[in-house]
mmCIF file of C-alpha atoms and ligand atoms in Angstrom:
data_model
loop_
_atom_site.group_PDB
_atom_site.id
_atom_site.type_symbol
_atom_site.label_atom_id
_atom_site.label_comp_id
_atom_site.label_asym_id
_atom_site.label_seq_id
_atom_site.Cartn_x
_atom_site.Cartn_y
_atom_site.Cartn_z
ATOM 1 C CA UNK J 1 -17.956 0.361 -2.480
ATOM 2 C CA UNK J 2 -15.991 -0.292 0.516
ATOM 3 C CA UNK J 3 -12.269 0.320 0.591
ATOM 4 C CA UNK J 4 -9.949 -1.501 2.739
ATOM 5 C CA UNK J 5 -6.567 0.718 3.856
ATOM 6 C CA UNK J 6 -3.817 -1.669 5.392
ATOM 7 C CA UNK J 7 -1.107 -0.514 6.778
ATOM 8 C CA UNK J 8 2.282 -3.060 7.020
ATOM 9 C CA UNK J 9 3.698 -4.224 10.176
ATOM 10 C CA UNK J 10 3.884 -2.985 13.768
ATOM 11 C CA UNK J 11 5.173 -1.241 16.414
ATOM 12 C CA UNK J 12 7.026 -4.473 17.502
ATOM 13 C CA UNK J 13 8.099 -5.393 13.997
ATOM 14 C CA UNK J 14 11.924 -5.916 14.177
ATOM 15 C CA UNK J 15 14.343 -4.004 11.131
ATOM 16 C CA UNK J 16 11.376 -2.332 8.905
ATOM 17 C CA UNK J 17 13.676 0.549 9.488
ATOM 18 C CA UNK J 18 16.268 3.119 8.019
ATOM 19 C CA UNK J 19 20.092 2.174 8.730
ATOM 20 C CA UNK J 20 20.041 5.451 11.546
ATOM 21 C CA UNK J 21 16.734 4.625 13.036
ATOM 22 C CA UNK J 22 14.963 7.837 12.613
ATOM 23 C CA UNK J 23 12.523 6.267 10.477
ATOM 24 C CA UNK J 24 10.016 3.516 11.247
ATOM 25 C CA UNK J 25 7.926 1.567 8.287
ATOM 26 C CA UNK J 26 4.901 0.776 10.699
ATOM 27 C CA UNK J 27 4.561 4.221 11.655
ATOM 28 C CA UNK J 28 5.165 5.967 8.559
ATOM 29 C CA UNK J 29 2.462 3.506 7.171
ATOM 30 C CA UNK J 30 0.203 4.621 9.520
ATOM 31 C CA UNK J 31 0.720 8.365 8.906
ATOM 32 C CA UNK J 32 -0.192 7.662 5.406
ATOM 33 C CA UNK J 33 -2.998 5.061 5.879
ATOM 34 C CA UNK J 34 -4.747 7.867 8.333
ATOM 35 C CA UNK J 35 -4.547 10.628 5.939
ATOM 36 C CA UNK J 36 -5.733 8.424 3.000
ATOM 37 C CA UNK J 37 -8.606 7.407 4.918
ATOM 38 C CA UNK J 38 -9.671 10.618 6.295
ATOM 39 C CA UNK J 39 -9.604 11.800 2.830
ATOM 40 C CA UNK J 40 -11.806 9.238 1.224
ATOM 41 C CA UNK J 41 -13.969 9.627 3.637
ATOM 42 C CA UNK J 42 -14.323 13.947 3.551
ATOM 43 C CA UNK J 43 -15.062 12.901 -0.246
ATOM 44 C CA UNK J 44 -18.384 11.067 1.029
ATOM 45 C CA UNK J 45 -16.235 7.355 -0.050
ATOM 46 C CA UNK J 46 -16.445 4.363 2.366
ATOM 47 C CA UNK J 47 -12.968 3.624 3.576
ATOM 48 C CA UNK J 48 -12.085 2.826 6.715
ATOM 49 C CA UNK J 49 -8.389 1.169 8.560
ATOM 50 C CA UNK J 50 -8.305 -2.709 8.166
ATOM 51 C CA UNK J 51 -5.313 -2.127 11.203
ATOM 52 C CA UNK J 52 -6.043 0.810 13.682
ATOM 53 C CA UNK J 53 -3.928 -0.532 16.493
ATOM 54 C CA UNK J 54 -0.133 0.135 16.304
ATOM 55 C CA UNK J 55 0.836 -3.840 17.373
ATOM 56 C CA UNK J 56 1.762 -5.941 13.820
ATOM 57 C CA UNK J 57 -1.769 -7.784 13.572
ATOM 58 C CA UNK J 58 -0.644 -10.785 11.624
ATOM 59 C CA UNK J 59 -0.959 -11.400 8.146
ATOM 60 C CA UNK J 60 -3.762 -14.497 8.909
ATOM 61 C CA UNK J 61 -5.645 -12.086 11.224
ATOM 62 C CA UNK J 62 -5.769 -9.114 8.600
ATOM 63 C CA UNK J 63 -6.731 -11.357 5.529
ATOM 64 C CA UNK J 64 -9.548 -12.632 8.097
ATOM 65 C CA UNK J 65 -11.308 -9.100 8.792
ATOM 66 C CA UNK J 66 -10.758 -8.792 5.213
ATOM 67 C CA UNK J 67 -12.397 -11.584 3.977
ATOM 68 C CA UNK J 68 -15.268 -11.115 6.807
ATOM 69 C CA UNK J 69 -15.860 -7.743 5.227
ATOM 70 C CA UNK J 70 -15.779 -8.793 1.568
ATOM 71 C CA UNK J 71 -18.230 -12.605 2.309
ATOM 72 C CA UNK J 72 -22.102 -12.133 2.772
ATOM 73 C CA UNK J 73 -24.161 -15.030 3.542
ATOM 74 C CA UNK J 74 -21.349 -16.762 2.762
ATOM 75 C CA UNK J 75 -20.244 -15.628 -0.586
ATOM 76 C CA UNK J 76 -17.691 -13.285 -1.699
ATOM 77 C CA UNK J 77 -18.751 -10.075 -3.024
ATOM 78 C CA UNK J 78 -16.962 -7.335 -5.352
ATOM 79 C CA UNK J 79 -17.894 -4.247 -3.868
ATOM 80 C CA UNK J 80 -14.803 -3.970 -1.489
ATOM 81 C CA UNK J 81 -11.076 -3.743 -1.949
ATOM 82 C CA UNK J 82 -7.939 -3.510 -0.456
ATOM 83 C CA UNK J 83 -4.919 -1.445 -1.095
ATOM 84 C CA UNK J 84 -2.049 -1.805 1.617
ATOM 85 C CA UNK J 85 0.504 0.292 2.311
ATOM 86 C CA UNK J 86 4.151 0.160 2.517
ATOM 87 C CA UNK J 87 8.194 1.211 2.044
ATOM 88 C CA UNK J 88 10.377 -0.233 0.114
ATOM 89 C CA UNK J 89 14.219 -1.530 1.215
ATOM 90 C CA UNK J 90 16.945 -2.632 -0.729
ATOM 91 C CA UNK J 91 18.666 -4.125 2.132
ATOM 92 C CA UNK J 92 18.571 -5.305 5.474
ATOM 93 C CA UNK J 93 19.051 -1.796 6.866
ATOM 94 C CA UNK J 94 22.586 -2.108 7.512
ATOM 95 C CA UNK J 95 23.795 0.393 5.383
ATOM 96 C CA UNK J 96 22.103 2.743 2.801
ATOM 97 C CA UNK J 97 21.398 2.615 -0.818
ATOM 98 C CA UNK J 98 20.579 4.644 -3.672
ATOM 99 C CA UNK J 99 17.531 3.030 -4.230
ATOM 100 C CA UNK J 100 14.806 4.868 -5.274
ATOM 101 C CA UNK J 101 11.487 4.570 -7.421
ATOM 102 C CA UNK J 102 7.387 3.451 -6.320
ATOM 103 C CA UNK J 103 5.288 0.409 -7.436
ATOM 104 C CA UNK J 104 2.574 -1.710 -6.664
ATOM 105 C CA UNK J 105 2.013 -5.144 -6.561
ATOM 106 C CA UNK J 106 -0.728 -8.009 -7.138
ATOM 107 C CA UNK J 107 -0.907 -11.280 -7.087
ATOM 108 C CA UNK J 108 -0.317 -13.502 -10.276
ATOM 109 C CA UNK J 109 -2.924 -13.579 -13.209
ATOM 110 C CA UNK J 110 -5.333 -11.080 -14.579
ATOM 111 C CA UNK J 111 -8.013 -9.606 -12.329
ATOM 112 C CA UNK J 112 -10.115 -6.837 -11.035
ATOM 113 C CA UNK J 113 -6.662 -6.302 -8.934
ATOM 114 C CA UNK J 114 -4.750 -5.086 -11.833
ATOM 115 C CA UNK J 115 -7.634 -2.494 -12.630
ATOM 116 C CA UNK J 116 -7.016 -1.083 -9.598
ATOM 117 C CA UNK J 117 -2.926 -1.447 -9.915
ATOM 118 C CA UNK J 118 -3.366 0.477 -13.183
ATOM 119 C CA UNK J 119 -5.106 3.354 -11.990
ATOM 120 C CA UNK J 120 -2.682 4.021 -8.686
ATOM 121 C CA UNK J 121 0.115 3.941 -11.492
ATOM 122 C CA UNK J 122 -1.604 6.330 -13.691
ATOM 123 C CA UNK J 123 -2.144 8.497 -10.376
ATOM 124 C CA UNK J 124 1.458 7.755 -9.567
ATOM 125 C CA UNK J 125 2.635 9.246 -12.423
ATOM 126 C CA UNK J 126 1.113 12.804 -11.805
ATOM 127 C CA UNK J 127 1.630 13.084 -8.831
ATOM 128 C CA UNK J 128 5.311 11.744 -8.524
ATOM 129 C CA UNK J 129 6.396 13.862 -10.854
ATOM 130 C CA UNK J 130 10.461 13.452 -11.352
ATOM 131 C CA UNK J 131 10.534 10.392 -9.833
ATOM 132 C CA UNK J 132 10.737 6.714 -10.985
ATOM 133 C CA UNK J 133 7.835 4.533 -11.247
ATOM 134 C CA UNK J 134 9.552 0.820 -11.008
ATOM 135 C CA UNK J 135 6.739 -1.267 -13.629
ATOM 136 C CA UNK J 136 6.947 -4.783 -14.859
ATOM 137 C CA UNK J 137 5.529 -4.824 -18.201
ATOM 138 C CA UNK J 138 6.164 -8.326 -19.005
ATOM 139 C CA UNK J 139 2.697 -9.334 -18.588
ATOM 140 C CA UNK J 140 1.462 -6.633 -20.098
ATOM 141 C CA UNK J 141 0.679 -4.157 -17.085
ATOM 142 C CA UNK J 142 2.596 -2.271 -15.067
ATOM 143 C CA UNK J 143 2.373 -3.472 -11.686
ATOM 144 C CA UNK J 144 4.483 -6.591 -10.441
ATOM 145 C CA UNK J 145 3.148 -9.796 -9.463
ATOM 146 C CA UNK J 146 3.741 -11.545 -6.218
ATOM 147 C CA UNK J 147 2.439 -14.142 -3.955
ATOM 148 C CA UNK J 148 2.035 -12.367 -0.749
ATOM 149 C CA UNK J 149 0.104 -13.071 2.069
ATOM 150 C CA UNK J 150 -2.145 -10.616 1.996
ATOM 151 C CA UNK J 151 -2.574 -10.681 -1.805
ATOM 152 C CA UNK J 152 -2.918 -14.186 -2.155
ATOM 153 C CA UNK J 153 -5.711 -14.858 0.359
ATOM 154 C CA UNK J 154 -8.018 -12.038 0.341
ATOM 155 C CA UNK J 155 -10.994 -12.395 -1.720
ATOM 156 C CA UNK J 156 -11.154 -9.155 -2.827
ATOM 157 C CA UNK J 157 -9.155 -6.964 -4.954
ATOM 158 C CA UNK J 158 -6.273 -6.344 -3.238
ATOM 159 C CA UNK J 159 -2.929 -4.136 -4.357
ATOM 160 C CA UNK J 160 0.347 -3.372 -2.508
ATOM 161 C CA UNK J 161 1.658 -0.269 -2.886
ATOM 162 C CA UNK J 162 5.804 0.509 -1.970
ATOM 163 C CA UNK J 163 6.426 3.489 -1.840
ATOM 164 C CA UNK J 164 10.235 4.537 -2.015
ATOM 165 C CA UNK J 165 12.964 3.335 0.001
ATOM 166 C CA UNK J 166 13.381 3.335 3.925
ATOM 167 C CA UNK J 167 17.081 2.511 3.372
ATOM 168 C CA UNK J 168 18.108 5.598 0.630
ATOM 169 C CA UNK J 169 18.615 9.002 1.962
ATOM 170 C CA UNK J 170 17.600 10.601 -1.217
ATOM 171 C CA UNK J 171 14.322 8.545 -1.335
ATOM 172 C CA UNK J 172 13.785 9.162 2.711
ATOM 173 C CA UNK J 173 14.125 12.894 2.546
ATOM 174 C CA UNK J 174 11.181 13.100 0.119
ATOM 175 C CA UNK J 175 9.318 10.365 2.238
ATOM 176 C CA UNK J 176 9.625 12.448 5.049
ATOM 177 C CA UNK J 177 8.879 15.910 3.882
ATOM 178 C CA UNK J 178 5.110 17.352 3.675
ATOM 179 C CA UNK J 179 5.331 17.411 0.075
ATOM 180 C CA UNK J 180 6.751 13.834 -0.406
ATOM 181 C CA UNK J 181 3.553 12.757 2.344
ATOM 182 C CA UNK J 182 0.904 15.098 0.455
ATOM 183 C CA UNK J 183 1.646 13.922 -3.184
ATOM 184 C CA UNK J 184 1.543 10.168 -1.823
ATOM 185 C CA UNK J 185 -1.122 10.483 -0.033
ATOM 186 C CA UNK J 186 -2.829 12.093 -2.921
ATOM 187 C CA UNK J 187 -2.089 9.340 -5.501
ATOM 188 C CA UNK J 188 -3.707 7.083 -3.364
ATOM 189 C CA UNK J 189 -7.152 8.835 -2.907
ATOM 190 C CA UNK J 190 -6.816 9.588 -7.001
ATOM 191 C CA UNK J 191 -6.049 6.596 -7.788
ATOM 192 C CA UNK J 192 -8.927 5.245 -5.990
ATOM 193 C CA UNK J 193 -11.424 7.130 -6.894
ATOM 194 C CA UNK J 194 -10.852 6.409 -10.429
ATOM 195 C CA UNK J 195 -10.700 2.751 -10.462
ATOM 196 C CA UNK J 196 -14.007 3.162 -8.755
ATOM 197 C CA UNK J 197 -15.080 5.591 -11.124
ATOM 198 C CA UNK J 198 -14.317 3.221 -13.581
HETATM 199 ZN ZN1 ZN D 201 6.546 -3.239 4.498
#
């Protein structure tokens, strides 16, 4: 198995901030991306950065190295997937919000995708203790559906994770704290390991 860790946007990526400035999406993403791949890896898993520069790669250059890595001899194969990482906003990062809460997201229908939504949920809920897991349950699991880029055109399983709100001080003072970055960090490499586990 390889896994795929994206990390949203870029250095150059305009808003994708809090209303004061003090925190930056593309960086925070990055923080977290790193620390989930180093641990993977230390656990003798396959996972490496599908973004390791800081510039916003676009959306139709990532879903290429992803597809490159997930096609041999021209077929897609199901022994990679991708889980990107990002934070939430309620608004345009104006003003703040009392927004608070993590989910995932996949792309519309019923696939190997939602496996892997399901497990970072279960993972989510240990290790988020206290805290609000946003689900959609109207098709019958808990992640959300969407049909973003990146979920839309990779061939592989492929889940977006958001995780709490750049634009709410209550949900930015646990983003930012070592315990906030630990326990998401660690529902990530969980919740990972046991989709893969199966
Ligand atoms: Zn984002």
């Amino acid at each position: 198995m390889k896994i795929l860790i994206d990390n949203g946007h870029g250095i150059e990526t305009p808003g994708k901030r809090s209303p004061d400035g003090r925190f930056r999406e593309y960086k925070y993403n990055r923080e977290i991306a790193s620390a989930i791949v180093q641990h993977l890896c230390l656990r003798g898993y396959d996972a490496e950065l599908l973004v390791p520069e800081e510039q916003d790669i676009s959306l139709k250059e990532r879903v290429r190295r992803a597809n490159q890595k997930t096609c041999r001899f021209g077929h897609p194969v199901t022994d990679t997937f991708l889980v990107s990482i990002h934070v939430n906003a309620a608004g345009k990062g104006d003003r703040w919000y009392n927004a608070t809460g993590w989910c995932a997201y996949t792309y519309y229908g019923h696939s190997e995708s939602d496996r892997l939504a399901s497990s970072l949920y279960n993972a989510a809920e240990k290790h988020l203790p206290g805290h609000r897991l946003r689900t959609d349950f109207s098709d019958g699991d808990p992640d959300y559906e969407a049909p973003f880029y990146l979920l839309k055109h990779t061939y592989c399983a492929a889940v977006l994770t958001e995780n709490g709100f750049m634009d709410s001080e209550v949900s930015l003072s646990f983003l930012e704290s070592d315990e906030g970055k630990k326990a998401i960090v660690a529902l990530h490499v969980e919740g990972i390991i046991d989709y893969i586990k199966g």
